[in-house]
PDB file of C-alpha atoms in Angstrom:
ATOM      1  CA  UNK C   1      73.399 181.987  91.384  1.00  0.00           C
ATOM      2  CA  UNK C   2      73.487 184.909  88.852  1.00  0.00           C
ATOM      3  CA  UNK C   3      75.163 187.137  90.768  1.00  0.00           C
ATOM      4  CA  UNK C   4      78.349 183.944  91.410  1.00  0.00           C
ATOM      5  CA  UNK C   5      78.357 184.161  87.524  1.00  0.00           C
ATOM      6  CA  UNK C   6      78.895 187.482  86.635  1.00  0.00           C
ATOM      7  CA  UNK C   7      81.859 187.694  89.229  1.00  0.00           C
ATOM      8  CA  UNK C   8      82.957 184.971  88.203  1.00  0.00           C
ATOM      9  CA  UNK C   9      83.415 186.330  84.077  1.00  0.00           C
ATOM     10  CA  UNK C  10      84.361 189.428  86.033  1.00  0.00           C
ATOM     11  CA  UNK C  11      87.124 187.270  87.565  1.00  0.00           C
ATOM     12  CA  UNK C  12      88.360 185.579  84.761  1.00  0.00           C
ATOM     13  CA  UNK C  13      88.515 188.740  82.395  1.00  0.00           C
ATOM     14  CA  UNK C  14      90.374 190.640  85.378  1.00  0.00           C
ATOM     15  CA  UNK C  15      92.705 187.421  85.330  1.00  0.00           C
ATOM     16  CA  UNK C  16      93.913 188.218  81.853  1.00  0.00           C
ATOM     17  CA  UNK C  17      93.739 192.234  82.757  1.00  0.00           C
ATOM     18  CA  UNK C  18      96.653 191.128  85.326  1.00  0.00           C
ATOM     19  CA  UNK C  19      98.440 188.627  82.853  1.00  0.00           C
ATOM     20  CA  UNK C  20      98.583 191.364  79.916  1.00  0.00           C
ATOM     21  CA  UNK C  21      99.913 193.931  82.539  1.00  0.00           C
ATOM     22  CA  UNK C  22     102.866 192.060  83.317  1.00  0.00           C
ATOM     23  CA  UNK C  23     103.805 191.631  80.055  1.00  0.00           C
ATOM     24  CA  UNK C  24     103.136 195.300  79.437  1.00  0.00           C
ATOM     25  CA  UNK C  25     105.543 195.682  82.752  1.00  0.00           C
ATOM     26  CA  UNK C  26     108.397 193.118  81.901  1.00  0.00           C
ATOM     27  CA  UNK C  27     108.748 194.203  78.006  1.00  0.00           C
ATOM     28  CA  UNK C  28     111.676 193.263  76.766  1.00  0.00           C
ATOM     29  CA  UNK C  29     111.004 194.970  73.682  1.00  0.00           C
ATOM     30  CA  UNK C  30     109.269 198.061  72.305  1.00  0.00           C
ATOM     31  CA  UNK C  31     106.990 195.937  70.591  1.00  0.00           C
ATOM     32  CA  UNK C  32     105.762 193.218  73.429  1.00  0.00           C
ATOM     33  CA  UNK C  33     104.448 196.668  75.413  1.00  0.00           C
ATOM     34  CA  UNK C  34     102.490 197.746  72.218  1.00  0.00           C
ATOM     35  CA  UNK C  35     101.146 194.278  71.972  1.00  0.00           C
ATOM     36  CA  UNK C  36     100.364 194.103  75.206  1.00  0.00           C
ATOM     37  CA  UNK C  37      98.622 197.479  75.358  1.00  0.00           C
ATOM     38  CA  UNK C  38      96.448 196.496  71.975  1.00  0.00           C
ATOM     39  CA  UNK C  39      95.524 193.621  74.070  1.00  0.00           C
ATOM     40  CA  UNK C  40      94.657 195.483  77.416  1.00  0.00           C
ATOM     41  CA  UNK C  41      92.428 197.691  74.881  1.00  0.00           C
ATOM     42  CA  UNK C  42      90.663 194.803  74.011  1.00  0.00           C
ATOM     43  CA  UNK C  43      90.418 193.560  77.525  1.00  0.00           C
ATOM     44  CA  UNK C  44      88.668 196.785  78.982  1.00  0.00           C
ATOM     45  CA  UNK C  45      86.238 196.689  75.861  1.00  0.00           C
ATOM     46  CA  UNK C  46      84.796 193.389  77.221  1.00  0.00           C
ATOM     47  CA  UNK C  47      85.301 194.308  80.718  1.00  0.00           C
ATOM     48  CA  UNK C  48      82.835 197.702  79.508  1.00  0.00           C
ATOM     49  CA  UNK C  49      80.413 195.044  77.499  1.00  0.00           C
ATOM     50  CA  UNK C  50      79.899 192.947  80.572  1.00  0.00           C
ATOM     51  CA  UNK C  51      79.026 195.868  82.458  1.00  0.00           C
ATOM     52  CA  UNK C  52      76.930 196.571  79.944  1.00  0.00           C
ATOM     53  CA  UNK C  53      75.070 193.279  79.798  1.00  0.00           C
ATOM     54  CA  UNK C  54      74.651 193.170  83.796  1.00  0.00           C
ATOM     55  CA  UNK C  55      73.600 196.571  84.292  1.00  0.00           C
ATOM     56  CA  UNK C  56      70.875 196.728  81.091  1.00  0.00           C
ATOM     57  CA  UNK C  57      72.759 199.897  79.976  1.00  0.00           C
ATOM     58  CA  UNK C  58      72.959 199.573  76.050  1.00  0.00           C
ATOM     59  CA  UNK C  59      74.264 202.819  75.451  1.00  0.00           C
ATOM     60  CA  UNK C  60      77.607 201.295  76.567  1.00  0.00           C
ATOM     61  CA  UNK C  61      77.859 199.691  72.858  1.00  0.00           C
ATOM     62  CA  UNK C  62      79.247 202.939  71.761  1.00  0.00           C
ATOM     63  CA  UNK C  63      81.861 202.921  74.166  1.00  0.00           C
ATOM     64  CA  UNK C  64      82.991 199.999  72.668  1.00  0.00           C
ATOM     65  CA  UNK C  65      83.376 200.999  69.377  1.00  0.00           C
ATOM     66  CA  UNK C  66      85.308 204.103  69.999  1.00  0.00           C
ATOM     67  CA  UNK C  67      87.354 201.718  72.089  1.00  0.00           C
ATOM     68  CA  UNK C  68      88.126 199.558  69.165  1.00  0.00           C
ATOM     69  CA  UNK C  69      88.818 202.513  66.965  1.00  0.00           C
ATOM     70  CA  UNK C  70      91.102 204.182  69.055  1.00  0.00           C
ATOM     71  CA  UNK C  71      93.357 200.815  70.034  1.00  0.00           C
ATOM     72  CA  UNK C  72      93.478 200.233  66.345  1.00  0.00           C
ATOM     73  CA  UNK C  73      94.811 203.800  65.390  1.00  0.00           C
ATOM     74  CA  UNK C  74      97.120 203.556  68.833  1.00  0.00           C
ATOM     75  CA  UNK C  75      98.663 200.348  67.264  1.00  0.00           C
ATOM     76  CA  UNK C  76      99.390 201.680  64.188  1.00  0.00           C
ATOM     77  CA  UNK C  77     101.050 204.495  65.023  1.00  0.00           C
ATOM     78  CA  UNK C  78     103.413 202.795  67.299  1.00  0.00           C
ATOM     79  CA  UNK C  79     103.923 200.163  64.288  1.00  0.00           C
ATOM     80  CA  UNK C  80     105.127 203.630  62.324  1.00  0.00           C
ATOM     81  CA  UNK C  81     107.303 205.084  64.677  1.00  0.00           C
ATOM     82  CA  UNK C  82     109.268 201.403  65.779  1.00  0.00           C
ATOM     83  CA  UNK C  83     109.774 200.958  62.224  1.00  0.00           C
ATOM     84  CA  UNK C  84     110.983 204.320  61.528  1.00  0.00           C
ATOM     85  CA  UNK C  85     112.995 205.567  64.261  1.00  0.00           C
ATOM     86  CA  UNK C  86     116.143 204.853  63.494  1.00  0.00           C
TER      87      UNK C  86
ATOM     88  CA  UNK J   1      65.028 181.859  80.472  1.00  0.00           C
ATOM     89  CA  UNK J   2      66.498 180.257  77.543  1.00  0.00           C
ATOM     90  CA  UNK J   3      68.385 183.164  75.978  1.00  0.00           C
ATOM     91  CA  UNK J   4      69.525 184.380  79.997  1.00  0.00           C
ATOM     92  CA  UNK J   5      71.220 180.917  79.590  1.00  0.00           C
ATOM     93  CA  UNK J   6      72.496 181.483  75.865  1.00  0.00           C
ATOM     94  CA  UNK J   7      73.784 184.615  77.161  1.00  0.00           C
ATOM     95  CA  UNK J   8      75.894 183.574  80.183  1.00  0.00           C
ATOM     96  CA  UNK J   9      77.375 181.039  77.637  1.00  0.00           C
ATOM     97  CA  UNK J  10      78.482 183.122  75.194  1.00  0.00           C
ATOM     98  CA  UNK J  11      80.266 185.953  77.386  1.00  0.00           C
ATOM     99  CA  UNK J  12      81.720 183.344  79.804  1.00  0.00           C
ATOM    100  CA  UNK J  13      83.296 181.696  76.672  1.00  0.00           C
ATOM    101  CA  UNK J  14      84.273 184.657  75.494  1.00  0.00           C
ATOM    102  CA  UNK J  15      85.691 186.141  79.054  1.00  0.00           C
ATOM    103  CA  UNK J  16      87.712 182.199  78.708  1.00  0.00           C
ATOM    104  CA  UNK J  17      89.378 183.266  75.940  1.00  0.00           C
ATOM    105  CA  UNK J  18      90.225 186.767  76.844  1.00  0.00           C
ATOM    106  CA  UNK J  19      91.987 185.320  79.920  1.00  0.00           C
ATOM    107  CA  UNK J  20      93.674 182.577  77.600  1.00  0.00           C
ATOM    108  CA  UNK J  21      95.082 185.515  75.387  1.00  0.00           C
ATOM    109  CA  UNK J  22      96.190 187.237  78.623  1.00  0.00           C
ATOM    110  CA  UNK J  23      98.147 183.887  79.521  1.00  0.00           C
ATOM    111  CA  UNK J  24      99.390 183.604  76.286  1.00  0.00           C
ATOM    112  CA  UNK J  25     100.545 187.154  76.231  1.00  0.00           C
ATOM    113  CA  UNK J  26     102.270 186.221  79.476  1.00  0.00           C
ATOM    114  CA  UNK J  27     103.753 182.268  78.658  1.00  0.00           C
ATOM    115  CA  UNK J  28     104.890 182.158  74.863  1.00  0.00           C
ATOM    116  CA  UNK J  29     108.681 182.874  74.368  1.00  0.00           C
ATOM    117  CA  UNK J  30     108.848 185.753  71.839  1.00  0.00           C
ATOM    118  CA  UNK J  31     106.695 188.321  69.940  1.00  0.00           C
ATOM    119  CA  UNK J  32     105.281 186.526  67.208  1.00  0.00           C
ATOM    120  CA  UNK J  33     104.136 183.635  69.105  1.00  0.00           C
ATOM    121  CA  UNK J  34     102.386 186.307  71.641  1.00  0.00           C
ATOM    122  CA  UNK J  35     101.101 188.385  68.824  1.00  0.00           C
ATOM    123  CA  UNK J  36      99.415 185.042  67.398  1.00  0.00           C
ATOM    124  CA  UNK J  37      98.056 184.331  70.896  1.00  0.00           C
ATOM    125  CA  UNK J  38      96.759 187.865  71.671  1.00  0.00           C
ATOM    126  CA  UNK J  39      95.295 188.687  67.806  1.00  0.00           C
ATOM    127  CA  UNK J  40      93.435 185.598  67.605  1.00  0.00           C
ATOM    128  CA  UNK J  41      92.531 184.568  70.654  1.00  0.00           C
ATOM    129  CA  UNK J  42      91.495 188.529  71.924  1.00  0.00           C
ATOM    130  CA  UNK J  43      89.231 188.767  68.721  1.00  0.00           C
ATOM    131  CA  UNK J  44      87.408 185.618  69.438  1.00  0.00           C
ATOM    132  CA  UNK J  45      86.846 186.152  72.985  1.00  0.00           C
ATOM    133  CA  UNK J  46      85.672 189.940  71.930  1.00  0.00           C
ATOM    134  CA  UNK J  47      83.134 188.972  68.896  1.00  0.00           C
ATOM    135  CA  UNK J  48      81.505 186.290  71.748  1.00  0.00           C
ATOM    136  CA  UNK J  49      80.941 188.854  74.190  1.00  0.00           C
ATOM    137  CA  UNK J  50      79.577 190.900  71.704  1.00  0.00           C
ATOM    138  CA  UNK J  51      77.129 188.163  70.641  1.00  0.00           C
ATOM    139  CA  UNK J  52      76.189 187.537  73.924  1.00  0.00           C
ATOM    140  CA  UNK J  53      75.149 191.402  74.342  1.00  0.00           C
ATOM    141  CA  UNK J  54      73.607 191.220  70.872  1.00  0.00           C
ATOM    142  CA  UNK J  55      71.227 188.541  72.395  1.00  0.00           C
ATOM    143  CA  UNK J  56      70.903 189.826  75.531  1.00  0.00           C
ATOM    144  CA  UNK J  57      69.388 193.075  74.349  1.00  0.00           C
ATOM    145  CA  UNK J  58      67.387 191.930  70.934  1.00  0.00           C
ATOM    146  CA  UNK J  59      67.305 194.983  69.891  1.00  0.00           C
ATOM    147  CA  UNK J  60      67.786 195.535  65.705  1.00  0.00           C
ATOM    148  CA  UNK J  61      69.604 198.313  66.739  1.00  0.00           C
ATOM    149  CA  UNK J  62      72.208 196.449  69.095  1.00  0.00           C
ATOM    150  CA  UNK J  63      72.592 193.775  66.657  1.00  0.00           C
ATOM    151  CA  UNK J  64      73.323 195.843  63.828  1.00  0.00           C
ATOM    152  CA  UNK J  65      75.755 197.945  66.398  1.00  0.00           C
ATOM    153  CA  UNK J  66      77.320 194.800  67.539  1.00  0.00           C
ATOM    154  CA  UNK J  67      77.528 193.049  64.514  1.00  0.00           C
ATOM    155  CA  UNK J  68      79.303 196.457  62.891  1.00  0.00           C
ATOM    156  CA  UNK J  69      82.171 196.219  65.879  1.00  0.00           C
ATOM    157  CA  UNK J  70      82.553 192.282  64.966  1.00  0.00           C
ATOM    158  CA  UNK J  71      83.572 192.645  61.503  1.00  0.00           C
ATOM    159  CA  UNK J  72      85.496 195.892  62.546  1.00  0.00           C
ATOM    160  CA  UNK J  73      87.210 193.604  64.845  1.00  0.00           C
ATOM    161  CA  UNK J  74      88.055 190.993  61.920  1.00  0.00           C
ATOM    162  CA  UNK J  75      89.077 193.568  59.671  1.00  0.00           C
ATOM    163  CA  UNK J  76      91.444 195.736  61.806  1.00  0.00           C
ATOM    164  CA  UNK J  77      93.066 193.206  64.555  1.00  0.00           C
ATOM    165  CA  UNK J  78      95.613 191.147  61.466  1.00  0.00           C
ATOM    166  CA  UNK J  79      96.142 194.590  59.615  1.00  0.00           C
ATOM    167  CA  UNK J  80      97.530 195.323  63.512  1.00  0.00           C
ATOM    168  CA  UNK J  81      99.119 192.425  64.083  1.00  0.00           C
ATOM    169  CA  UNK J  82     101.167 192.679  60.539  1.00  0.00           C
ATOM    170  CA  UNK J  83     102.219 196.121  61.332  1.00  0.00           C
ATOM    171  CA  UNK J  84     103.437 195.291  64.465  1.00  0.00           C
ATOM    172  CA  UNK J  85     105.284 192.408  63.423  1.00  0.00           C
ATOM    173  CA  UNK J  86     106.278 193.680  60.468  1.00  0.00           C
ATOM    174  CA  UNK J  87     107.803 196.860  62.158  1.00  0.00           C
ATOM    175  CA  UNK J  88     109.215 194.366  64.966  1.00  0.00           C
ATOM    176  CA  UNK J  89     110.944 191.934  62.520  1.00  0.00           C
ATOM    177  CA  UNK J  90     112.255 195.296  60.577  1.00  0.00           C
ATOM    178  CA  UNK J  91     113.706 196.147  64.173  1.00  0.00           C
ATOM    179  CA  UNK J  92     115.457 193.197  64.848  1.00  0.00           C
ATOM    180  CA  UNK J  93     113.428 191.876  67.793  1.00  0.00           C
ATOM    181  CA  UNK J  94     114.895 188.203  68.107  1.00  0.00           C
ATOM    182  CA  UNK J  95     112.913 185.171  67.499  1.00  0.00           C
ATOM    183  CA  UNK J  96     112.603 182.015  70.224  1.00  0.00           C
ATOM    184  CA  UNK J  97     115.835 179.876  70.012  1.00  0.00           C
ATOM    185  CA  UNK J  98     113.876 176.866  69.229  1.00  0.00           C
ATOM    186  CA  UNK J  99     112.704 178.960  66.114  1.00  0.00           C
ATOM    187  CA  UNK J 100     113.373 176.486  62.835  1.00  0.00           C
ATOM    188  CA  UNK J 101     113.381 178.751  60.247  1.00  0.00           C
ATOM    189  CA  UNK J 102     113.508 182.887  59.530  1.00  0.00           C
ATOM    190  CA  UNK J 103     111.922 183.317  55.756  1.00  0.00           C
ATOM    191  CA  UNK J 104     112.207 187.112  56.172  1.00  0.00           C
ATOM    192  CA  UNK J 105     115.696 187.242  57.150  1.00  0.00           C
ATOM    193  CA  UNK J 106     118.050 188.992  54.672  1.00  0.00           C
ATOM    194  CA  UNK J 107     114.812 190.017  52.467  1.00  0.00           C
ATOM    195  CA  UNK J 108     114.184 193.421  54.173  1.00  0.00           C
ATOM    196  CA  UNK J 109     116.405 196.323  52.368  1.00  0.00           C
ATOM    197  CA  UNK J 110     117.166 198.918  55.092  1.00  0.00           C
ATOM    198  CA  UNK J 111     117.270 201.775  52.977  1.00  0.00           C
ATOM    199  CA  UNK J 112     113.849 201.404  51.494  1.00  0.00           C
ATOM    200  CA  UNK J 113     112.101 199.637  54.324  1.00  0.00           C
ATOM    201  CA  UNK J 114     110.922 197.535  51.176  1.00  0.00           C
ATOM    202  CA  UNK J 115     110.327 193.686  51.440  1.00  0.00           C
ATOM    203  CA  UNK J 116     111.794 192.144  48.131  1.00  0.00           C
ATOM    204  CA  UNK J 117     112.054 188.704  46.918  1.00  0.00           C
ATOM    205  CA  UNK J 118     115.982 188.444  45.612  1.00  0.00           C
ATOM    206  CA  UNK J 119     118.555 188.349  48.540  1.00  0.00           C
ATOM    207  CA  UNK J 120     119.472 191.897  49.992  1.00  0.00           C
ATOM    208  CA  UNK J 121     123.162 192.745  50.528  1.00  0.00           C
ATOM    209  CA  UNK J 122     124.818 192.470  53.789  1.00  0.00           C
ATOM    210  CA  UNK J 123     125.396 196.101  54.061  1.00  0.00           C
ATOM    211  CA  UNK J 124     121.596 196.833  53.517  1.00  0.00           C
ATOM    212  CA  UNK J 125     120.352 194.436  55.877  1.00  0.00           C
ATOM    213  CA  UNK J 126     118.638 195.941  58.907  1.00  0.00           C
ATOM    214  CA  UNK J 127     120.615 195.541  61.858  1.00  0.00           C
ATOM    215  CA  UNK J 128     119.635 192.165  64.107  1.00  0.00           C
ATOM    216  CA  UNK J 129     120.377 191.001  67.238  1.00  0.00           C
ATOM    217  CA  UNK J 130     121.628 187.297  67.277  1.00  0.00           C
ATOM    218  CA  UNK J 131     123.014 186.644  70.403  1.00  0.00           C
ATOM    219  CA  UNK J 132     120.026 188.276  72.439  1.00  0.00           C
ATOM    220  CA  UNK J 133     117.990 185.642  73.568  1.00  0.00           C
ATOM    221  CA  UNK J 134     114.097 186.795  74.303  1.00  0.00           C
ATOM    222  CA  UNK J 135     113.964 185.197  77.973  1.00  0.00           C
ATOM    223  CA  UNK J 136     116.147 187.312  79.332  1.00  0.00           C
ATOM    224  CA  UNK J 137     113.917 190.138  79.968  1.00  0.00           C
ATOM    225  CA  UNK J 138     116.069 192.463  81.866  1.00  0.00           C
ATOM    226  CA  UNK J 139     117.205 193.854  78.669  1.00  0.00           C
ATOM    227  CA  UNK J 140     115.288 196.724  77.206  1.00  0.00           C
ATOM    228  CA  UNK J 141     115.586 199.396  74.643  1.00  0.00           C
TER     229      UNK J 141
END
């Protein structure tokens, strides 16, 4: 019963994964990809949380963290170079 | 028992709204009504998970770890979201043609990349495209 529960979050998390990825695919714009890379970001931090959760491996926190770091820093700097590259 | 069951509550909620900011990311017509979807909804379904590892581990040190990412998450996603759409407005990205109203439009001076109150000049304006309408996705730059 467990077990049909955690695939099933895995399921709906890889759901968005794919919906986020098409976006990231189909643009049109510079900035829809950046928005939907900040969002992937986001996506593989709870994907790496979950694992965390269902395998008892806390150390996985960190991950996280650097995770939301680095997306945050990623999304800035594309927000400097769209606005400046002309 | 009870807090295996407060658990799978809080990250299946939270894995919900992940996949509704995916589908929002994928379904709304434009940038700013995807950037609302993903920086709001993505947070949410982010700070839940992380609750539901917080309790899942009771550990002081997880919740304090957990509890640090969650307000890093509140603080950082809008300063993200604002750049971005800030940058993508500056750009001339084109708004959804049922848009009402554009309050930024003609307020941006090009030269400066300053946002001012009085109305800019039409030669100063950044350059926008009109006649582009968002749905057709083929086009890219």
């Amino acid at each position: 019963m467990s077990e049909l529960i955690w695939n099933l979050i895995l399921l709906i998390l890889s759901a968005g994964l794919v919906f986020a990825f098409i976006r990231l695919a189909r643009g049109p714009y510079l900035p829809d990809r950046v928005i939907a890379l900040d969002l992937i970001s986001i996506l593989a931090m709870g994907f790496i949380l979950v694992y965390a959760v269902r395998f008892n491996q806390p150390s996985f926190l960190d991950v996280a963290i650097i995770l939301a770091i680095i997306s945050f820093l990623g999304t800035v700097a594309f927000a400097y170079y769209i606005e400046r590259r002309w | 028992m009870l807090r295996e069951i407060v658990v799978i509550v809080l990250i299946f909620g939270g894995a919900i709204f992940m996949a509704l900011a995916g589908l929002g990311m994928l379904r709304m017509p434009d940038l700013f009504l995807r950037m609302s979807s993903s920086a709001k909804a993505g947070t949410l379904g982010a700070g839940l998970i992380l609750m539901g590892a917080a309790v899942h581990f009771n550990d002081f040190g997880i919740y304090t770890r957990a509890f640090a990412i969650i307000v890093f998450l509140l603080l950082t996603a809008p300063v993200a979201a604002h750049m971005i759409g800030r940058a993508a407005h500056f750009d001339g990205v084109p708004l959804w043609k049922g848009t009402v109203q554009d309050d930024l439009k003609g307020h941006y001076r090009a030269s400066t990349h300053a946002l001012e109150s009085s109305t800019i000049p039409e030669n100063d304006c950044p350059a926008t495209d009109e006649d582009e309408i968002p749905d057709n996705s083929e086009f890219d730059r």
